[in-house]
PDB file of C-alpha atoms in Angstrom:
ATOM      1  CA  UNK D   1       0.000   0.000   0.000  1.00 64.00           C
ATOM      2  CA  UNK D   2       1.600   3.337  -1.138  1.00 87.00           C
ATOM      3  CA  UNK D   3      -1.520   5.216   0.886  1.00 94.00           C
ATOM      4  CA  UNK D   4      -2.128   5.567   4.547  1.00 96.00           C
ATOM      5  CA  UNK D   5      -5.902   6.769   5.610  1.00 97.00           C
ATOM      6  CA  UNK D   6      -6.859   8.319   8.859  1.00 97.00           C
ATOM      7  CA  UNK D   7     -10.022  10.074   9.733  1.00 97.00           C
ATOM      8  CA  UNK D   8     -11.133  11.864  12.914  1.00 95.00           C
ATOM      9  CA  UNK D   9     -13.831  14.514  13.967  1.00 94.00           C
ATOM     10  CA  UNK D  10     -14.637  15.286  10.317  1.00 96.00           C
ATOM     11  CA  UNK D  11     -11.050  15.196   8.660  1.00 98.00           C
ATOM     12  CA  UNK D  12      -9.085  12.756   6.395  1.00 98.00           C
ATOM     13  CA  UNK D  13      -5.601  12.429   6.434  1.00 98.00           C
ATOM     14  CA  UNK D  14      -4.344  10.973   3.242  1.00 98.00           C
ATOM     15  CA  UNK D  15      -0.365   9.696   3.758  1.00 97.00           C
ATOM     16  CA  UNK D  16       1.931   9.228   0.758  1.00 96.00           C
ATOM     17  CA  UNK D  17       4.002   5.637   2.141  1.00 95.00           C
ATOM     18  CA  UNK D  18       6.865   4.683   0.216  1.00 92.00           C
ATOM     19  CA  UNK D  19      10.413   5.183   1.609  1.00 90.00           C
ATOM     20  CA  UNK D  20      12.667   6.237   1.783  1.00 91.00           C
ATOM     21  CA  UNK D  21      12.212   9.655  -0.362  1.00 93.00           C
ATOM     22  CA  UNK D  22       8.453   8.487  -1.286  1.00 94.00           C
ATOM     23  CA  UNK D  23       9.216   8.246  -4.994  1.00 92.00           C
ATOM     24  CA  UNK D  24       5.712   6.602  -6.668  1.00 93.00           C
ATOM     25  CA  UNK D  25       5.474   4.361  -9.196  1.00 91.00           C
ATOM     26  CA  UNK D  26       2.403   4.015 -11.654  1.00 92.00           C
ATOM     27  CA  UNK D  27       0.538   1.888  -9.242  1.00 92.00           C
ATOM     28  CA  UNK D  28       1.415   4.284  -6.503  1.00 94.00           C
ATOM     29  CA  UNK D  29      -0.313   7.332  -9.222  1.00 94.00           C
ATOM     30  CA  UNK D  30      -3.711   4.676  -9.603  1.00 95.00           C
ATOM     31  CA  UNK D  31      -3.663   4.157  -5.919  1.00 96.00           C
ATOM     32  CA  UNK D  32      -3.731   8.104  -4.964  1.00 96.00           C
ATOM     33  CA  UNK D  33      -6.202   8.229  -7.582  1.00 97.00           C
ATOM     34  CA  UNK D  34      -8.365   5.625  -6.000  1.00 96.00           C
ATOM     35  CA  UNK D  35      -7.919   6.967  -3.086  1.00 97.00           C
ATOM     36  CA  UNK D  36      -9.433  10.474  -3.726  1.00 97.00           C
ATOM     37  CA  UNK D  37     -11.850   9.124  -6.339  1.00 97.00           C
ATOM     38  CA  UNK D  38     -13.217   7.157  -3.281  1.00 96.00           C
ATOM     39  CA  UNK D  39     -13.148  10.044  -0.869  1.00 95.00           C
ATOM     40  CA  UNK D  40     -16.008  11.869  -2.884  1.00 93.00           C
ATOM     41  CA  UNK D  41     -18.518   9.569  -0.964  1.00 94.00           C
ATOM     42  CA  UNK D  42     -16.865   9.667   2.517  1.00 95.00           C
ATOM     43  CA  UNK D  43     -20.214  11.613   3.873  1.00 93.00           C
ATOM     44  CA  UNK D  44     -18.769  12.289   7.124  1.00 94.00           C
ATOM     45  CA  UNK D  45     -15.437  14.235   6.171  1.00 97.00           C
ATOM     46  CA  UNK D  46     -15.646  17.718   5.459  1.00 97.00           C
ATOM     47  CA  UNK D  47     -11.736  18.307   4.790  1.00 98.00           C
ATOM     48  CA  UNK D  48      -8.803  16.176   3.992  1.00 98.00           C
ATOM     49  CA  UNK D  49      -4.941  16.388   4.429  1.00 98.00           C
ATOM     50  CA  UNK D  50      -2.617  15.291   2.128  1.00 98.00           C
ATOM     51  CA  UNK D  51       0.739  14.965   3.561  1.00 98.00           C
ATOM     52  CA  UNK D  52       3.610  11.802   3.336  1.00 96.00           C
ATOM     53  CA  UNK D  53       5.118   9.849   6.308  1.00 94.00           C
ATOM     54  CA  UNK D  54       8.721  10.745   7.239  1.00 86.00           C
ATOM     55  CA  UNK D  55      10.835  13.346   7.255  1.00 80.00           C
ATOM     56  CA  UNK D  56      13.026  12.639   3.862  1.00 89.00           C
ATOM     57  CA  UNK D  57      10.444  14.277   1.097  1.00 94.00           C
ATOM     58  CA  UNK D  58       6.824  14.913   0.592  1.00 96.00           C
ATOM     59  CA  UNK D  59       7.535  13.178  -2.479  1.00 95.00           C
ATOM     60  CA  UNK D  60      10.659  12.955  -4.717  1.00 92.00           C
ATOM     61  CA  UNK D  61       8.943  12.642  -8.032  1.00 87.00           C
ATOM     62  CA  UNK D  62       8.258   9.529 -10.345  1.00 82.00           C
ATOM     63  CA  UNK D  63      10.089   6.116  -9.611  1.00 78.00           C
ATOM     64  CA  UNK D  64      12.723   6.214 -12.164  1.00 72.00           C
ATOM     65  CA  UNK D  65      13.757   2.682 -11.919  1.00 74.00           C
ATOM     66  CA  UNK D  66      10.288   2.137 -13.216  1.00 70.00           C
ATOM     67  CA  UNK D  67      10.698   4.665 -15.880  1.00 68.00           C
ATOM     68  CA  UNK D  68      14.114   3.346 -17.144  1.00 64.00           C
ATOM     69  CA  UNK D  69      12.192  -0.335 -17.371  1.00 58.00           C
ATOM     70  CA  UNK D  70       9.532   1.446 -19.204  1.00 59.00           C
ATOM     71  CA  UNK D  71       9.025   0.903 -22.876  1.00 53.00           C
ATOM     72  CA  UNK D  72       7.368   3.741 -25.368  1.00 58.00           C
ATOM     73  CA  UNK D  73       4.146   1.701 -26.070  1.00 57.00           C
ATOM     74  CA  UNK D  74       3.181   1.787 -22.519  1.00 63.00           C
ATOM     75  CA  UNK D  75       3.245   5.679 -21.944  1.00 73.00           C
ATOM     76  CA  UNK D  76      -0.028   6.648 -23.482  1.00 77.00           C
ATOM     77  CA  UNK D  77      -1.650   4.661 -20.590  1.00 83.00           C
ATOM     78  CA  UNK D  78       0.814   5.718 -18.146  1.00 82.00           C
ATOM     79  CA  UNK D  79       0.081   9.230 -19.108  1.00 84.00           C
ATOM     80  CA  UNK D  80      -3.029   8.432 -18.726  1.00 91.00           C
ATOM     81  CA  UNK D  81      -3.261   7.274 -14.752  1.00 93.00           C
ATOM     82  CA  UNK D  82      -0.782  10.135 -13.947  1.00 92.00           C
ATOM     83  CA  UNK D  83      -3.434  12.559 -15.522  1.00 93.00           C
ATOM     84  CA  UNK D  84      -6.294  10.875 -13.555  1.00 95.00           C
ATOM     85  CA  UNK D  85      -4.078  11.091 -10.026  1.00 96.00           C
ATOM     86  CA  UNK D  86      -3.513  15.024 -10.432  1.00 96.00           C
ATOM     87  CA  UNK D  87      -7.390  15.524 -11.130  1.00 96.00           C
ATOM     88  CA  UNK D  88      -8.635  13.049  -8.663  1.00 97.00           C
ATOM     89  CA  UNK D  89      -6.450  15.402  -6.210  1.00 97.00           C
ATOM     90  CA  UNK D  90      -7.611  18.964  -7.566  1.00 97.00           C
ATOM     91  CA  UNK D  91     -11.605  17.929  -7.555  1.00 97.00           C
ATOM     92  CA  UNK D  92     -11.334  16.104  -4.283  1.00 97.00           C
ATOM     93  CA  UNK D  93     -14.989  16.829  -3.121  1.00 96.00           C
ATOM     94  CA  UNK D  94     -13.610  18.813   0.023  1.00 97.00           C
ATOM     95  CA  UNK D  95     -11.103  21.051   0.513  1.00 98.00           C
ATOM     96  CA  UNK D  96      -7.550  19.402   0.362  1.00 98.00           C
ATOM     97  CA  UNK D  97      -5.018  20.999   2.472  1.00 98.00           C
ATOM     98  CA  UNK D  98      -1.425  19.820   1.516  1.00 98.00           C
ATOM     99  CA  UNK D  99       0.958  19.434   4.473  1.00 98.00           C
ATOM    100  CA  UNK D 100       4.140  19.420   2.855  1.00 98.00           C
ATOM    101  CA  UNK D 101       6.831  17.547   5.351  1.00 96.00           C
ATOM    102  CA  UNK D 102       9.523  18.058   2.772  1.00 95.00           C
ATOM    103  CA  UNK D 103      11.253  18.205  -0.653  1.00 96.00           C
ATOM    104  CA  UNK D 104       8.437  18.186  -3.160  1.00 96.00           C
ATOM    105  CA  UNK D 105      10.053  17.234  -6.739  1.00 95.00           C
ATOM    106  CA  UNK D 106       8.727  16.993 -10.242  1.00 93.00           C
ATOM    107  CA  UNK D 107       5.362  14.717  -9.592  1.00 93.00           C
ATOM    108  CA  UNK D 108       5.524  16.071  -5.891  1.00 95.00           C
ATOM    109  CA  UNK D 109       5.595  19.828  -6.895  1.00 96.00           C
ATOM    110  CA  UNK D 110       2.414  19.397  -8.606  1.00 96.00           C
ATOM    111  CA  UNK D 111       0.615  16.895  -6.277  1.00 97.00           C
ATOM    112  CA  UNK D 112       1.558  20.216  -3.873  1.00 97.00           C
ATOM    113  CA  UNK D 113       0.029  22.482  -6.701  1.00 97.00           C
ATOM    114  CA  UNK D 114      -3.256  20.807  -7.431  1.00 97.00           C
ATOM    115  CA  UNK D 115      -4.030  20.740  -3.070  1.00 98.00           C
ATOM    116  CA  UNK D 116      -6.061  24.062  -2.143  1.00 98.00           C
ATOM    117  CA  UNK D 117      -4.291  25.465   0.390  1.00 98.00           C
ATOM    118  CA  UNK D 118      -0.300  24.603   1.067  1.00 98.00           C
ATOM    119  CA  UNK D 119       1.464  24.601   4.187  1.00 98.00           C
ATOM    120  CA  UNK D 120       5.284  23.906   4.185  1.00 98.00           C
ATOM    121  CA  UNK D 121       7.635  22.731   6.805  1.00 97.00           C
ATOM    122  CA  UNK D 122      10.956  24.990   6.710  1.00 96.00           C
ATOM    123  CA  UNK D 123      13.224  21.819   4.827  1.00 95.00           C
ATOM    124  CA  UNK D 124      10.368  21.683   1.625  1.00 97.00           C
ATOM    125  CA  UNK D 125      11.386  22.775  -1.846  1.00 97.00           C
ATOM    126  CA  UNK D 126       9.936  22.724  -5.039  1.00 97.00           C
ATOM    127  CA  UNK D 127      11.246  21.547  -8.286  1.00 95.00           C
ATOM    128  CA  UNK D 128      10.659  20.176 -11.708  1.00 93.00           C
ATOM    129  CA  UNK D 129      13.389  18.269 -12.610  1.00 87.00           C
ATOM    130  CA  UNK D 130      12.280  16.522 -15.514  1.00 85.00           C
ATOM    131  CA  UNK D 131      14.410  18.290 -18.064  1.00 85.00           C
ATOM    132  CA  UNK D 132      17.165  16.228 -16.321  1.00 80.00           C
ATOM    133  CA  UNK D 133      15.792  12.867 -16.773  1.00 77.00           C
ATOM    134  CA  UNK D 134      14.508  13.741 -20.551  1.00 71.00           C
ATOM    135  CA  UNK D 135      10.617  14.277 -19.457  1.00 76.00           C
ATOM    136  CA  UNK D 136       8.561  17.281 -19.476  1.00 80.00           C
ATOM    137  CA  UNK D 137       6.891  18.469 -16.325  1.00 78.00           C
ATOM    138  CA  UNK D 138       3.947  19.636 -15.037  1.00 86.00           C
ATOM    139  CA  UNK D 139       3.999  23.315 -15.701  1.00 90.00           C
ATOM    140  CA  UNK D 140      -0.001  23.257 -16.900  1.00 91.00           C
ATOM    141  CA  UNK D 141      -0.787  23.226 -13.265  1.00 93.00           C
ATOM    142  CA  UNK D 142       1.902  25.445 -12.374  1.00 93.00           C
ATOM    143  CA  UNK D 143       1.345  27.751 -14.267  1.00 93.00           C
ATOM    144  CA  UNK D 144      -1.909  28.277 -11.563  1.00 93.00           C
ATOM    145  CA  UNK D 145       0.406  29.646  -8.982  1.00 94.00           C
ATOM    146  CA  UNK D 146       3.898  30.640 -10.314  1.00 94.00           C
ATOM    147  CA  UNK D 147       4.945  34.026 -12.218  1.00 94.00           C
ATOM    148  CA  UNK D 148       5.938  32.809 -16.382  1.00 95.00           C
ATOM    149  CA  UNK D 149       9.723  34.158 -15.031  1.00 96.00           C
ATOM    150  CA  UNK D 150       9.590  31.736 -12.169  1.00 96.00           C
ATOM    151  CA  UNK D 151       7.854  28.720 -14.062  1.00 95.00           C
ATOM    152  CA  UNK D 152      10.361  28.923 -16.672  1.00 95.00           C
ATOM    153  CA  UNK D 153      13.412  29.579 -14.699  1.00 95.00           C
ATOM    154  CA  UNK D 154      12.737  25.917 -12.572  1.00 94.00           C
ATOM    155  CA  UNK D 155      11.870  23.762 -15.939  1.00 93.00           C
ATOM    156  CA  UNK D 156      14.050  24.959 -18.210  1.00 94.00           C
ATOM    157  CA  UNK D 157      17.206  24.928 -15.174  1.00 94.00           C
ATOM    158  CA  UNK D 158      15.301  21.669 -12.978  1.00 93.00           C
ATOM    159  CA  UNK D 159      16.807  23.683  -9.814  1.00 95.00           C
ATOM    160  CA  UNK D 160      14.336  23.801  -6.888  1.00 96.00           C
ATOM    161  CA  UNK D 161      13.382  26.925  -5.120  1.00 97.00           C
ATOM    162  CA  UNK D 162      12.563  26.673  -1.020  1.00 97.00           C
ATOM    163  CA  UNK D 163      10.234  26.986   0.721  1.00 97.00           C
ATOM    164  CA  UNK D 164      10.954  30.662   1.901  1.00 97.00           C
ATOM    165  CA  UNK D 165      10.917  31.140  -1.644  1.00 97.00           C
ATOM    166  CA  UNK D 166       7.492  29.706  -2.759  1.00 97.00           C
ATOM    167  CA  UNK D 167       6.176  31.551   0.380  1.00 97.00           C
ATOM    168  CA  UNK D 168       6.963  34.732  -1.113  1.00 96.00           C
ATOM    169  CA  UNK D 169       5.421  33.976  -4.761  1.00 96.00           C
ATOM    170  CA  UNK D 170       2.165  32.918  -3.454  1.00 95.00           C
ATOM    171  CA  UNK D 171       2.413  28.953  -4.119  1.00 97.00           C
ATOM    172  CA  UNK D 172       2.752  28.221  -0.040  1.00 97.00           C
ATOM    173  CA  UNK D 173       0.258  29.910   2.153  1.00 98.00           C
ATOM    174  CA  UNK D 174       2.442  29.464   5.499  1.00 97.00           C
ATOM    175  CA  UNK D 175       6.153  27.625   6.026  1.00 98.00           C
ATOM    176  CA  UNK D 176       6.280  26.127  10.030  1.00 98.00           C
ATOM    177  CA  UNK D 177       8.769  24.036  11.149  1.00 97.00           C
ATOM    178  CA  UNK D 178       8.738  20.532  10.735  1.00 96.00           C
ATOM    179  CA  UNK D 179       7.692  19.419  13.964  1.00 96.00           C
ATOM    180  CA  UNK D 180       4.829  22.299  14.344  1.00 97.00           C
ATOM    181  CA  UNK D 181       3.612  21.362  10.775  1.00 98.00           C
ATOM    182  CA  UNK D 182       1.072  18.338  11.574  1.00 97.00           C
ATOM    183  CA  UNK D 183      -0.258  20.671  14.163  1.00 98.00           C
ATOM    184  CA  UNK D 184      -0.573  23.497  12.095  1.00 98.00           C
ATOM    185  CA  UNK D 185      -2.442  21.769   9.366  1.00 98.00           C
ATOM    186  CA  UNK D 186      -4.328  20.345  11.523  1.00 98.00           C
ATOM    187  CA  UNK D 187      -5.501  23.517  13.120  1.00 97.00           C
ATOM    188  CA  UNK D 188      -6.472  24.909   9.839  1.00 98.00           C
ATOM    189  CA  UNK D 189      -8.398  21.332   8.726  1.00 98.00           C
ATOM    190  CA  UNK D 190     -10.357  22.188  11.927  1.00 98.00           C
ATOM    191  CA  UNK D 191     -11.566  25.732  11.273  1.00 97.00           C
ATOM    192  CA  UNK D 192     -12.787  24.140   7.620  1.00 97.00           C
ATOM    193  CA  UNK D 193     -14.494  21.220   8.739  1.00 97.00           C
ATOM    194  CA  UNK D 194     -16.691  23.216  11.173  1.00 95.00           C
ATOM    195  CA  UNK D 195     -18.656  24.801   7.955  1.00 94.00           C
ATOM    196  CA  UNK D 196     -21.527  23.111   6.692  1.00 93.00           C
ATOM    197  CA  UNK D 197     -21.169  20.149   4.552  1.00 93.00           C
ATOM    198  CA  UNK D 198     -22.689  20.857   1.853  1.00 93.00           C
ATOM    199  CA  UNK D 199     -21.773  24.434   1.677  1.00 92.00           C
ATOM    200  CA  UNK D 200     -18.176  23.306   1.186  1.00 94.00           C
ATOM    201  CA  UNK D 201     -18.394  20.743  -1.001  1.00 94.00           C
ATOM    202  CA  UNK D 202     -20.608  23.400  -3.833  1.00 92.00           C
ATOM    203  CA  UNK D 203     -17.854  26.141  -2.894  1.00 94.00           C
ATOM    204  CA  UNK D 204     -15.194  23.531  -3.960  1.00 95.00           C
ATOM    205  CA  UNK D 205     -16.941  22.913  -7.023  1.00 93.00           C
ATOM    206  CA  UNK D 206     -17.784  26.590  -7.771  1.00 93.00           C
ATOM    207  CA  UNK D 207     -14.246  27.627  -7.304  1.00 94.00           C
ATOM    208  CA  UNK D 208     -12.787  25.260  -9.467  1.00 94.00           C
ATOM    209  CA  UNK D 209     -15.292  26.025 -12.372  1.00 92.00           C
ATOM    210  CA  UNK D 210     -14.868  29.603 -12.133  1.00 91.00           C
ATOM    211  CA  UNK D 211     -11.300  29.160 -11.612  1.00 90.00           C
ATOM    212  CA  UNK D 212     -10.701  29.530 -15.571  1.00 88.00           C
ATOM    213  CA  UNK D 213     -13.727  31.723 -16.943  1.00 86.00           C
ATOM    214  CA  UNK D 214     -14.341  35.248 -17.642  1.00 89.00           C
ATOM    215  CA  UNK D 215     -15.069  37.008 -14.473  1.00 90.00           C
ATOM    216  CA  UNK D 216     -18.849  38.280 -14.767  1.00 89.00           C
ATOM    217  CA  UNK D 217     -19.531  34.549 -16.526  1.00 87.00           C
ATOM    218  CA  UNK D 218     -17.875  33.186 -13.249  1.00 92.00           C
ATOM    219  CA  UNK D 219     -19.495  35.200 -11.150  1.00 89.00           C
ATOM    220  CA  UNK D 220     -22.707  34.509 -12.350  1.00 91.00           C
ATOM    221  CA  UNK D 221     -22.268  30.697 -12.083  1.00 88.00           C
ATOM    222  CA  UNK D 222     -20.663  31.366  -8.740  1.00 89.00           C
ATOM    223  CA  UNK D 223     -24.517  33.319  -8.183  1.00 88.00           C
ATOM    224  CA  UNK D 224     -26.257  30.200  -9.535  1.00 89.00           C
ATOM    225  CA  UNK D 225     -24.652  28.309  -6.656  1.00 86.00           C
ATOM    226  CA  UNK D 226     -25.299  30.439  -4.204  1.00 87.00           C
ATOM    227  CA  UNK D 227     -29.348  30.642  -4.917  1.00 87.00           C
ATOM    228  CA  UNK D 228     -28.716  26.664  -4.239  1.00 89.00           C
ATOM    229  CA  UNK D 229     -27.452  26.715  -1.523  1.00 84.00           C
ATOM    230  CA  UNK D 230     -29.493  29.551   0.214  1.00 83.00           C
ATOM    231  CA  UNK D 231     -32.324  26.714  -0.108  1.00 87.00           C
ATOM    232  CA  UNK D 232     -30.865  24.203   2.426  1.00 88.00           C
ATOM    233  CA  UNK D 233     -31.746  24.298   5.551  1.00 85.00           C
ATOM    234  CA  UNK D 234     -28.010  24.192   6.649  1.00 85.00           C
ATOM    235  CA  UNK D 235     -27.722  27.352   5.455  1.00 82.00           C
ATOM    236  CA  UNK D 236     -30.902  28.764   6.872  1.00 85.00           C
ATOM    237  CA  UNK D 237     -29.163  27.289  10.449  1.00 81.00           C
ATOM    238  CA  UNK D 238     -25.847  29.902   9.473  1.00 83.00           C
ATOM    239  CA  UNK D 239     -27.767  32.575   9.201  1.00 83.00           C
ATOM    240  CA  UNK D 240     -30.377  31.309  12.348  1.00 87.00           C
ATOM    241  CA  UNK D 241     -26.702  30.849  14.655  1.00 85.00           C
ATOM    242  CA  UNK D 242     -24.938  34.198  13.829  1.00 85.00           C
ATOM    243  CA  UNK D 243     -28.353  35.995  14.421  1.00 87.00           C
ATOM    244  CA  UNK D 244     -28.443  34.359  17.973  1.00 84.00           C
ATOM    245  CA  UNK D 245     -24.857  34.124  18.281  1.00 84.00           C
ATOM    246  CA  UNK D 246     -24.467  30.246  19.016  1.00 85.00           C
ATOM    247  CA  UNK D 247     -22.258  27.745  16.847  1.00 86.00           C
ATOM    248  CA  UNK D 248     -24.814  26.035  13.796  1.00 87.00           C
ATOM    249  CA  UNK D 249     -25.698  23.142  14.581  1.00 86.00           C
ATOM    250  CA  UNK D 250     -25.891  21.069  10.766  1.00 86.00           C
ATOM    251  CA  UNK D 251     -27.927  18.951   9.403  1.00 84.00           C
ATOM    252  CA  UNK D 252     -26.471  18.023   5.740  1.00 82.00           C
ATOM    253  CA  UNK D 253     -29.463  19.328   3.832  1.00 83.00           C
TER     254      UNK D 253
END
């Protein structure tokens, strides 16, 4: 198993497990998949974590062992599950926070990229490497977060920048050191999965459709869901609680 799951009080976490530096292999890509794919019906977590076990690397890219034993007729479907493991991250049904324990490299940087909020411990960088091991990287999801000079500067040189440095461009919300970053993450997963359910599962969808369109088209969609979600009763109960000043109490409709 390349994936640990715990869940408490209304949070997932989702562990990356395969020391020592938590390089994945194709399988490890389809299980991550699976994983989030399968989260979409876990009714009773309202945010997830997405973090790796040790202290080496969040995760130090592709397996290349695999990749050197790889022949050309296999990468269309190869391709294929690495495509579905970024997207099965990104449209996660809940907010994902990633918790990123360290160096986050070529597949790493973008499993980091495609989270909604990032929090780094002080030893994380960022790279894609791939121009070093003949690949191209993931730069159509980077190119979400990182200034063109940045982006290009990392693929077309594979060096990494840190996490003081991805801080300061806006691709890490908050850098903690490594022993406060579990802590941290989970502080933050907390404060999310108090919201109604169903009001953060339609503002996770509504951001990431909006995410790419005009602004008054967005904005308009981004209306549509709100006239939805003014119907539940969950969100009659927000509005019922901050009028009498008591925490909602939910009822997931």
């Amino acid at each position: 198993m390349a994936i640990i799951i715990e869940k408490a009080d209304k949070i997932a976490t989702i562990s990356i497990d395969c020391p020592p530096v938590n390089a994945i292999s194709i399988a490890d890509y389809a299980e991550i998949a699976d994983t989030f794919e399968v989260a979409k019906d876990w009714a009773d977590i309202n945010c997830i974590i997405f973090t790796a076990t040790g202290s080496k690397a969040f995760c130090a890219g592709l397996d290349l062992n695999e990749f050197l034993a790889a022949t050309l007729d296999q990468d269309p479907a190869r391709a294929r599950i690495v495509r579905r493991c970024f997207a099965a991250v990104r449209h996660a049904a809940v907010p994902v926070i990633g918790a990123i324990n360290g160096p986050a490299l070529g597949a790493g940087t973008v499993l980091a990229s495609v989270c909604d909020i990032r929090i780094a411990s002080e030893n994380a960088r960022f790279g894609m490497p791939e121009i070093n091991v003949g690949r191209c990287g993931g730069a159509a999801h980077m190119i979400r977060h990182l200034p063109q000079g940045l982006l290009r500067q990392m693929y077309f040189t594979g060096l990494p920048i840190s996490a003081a440095e991805a801080l300061q461009c806006g691709f890490i919300q908050k850098v903690v050191p490594f022993e406060d970053l579990a802590k941290t993450a989970r502080s933050l997963a907390e404060v999310i999965a108090a919201k109604a359910p169903i009001g953060l599962r339609m503002a996770k969808e509504a951001l990431n459709k909006v995410e790419f369109m005009q602004t008054e088209d967005g904005y308009q969609l981004e209306q549509s869901y709100s006239t939805t979600l003014m119907a539940t009763e969950d969100a009659r109960e927000a509005t019922r609680a901050v009028v009498e000043k008591r925490p909602p109490v939910w009822v997931g409709r």
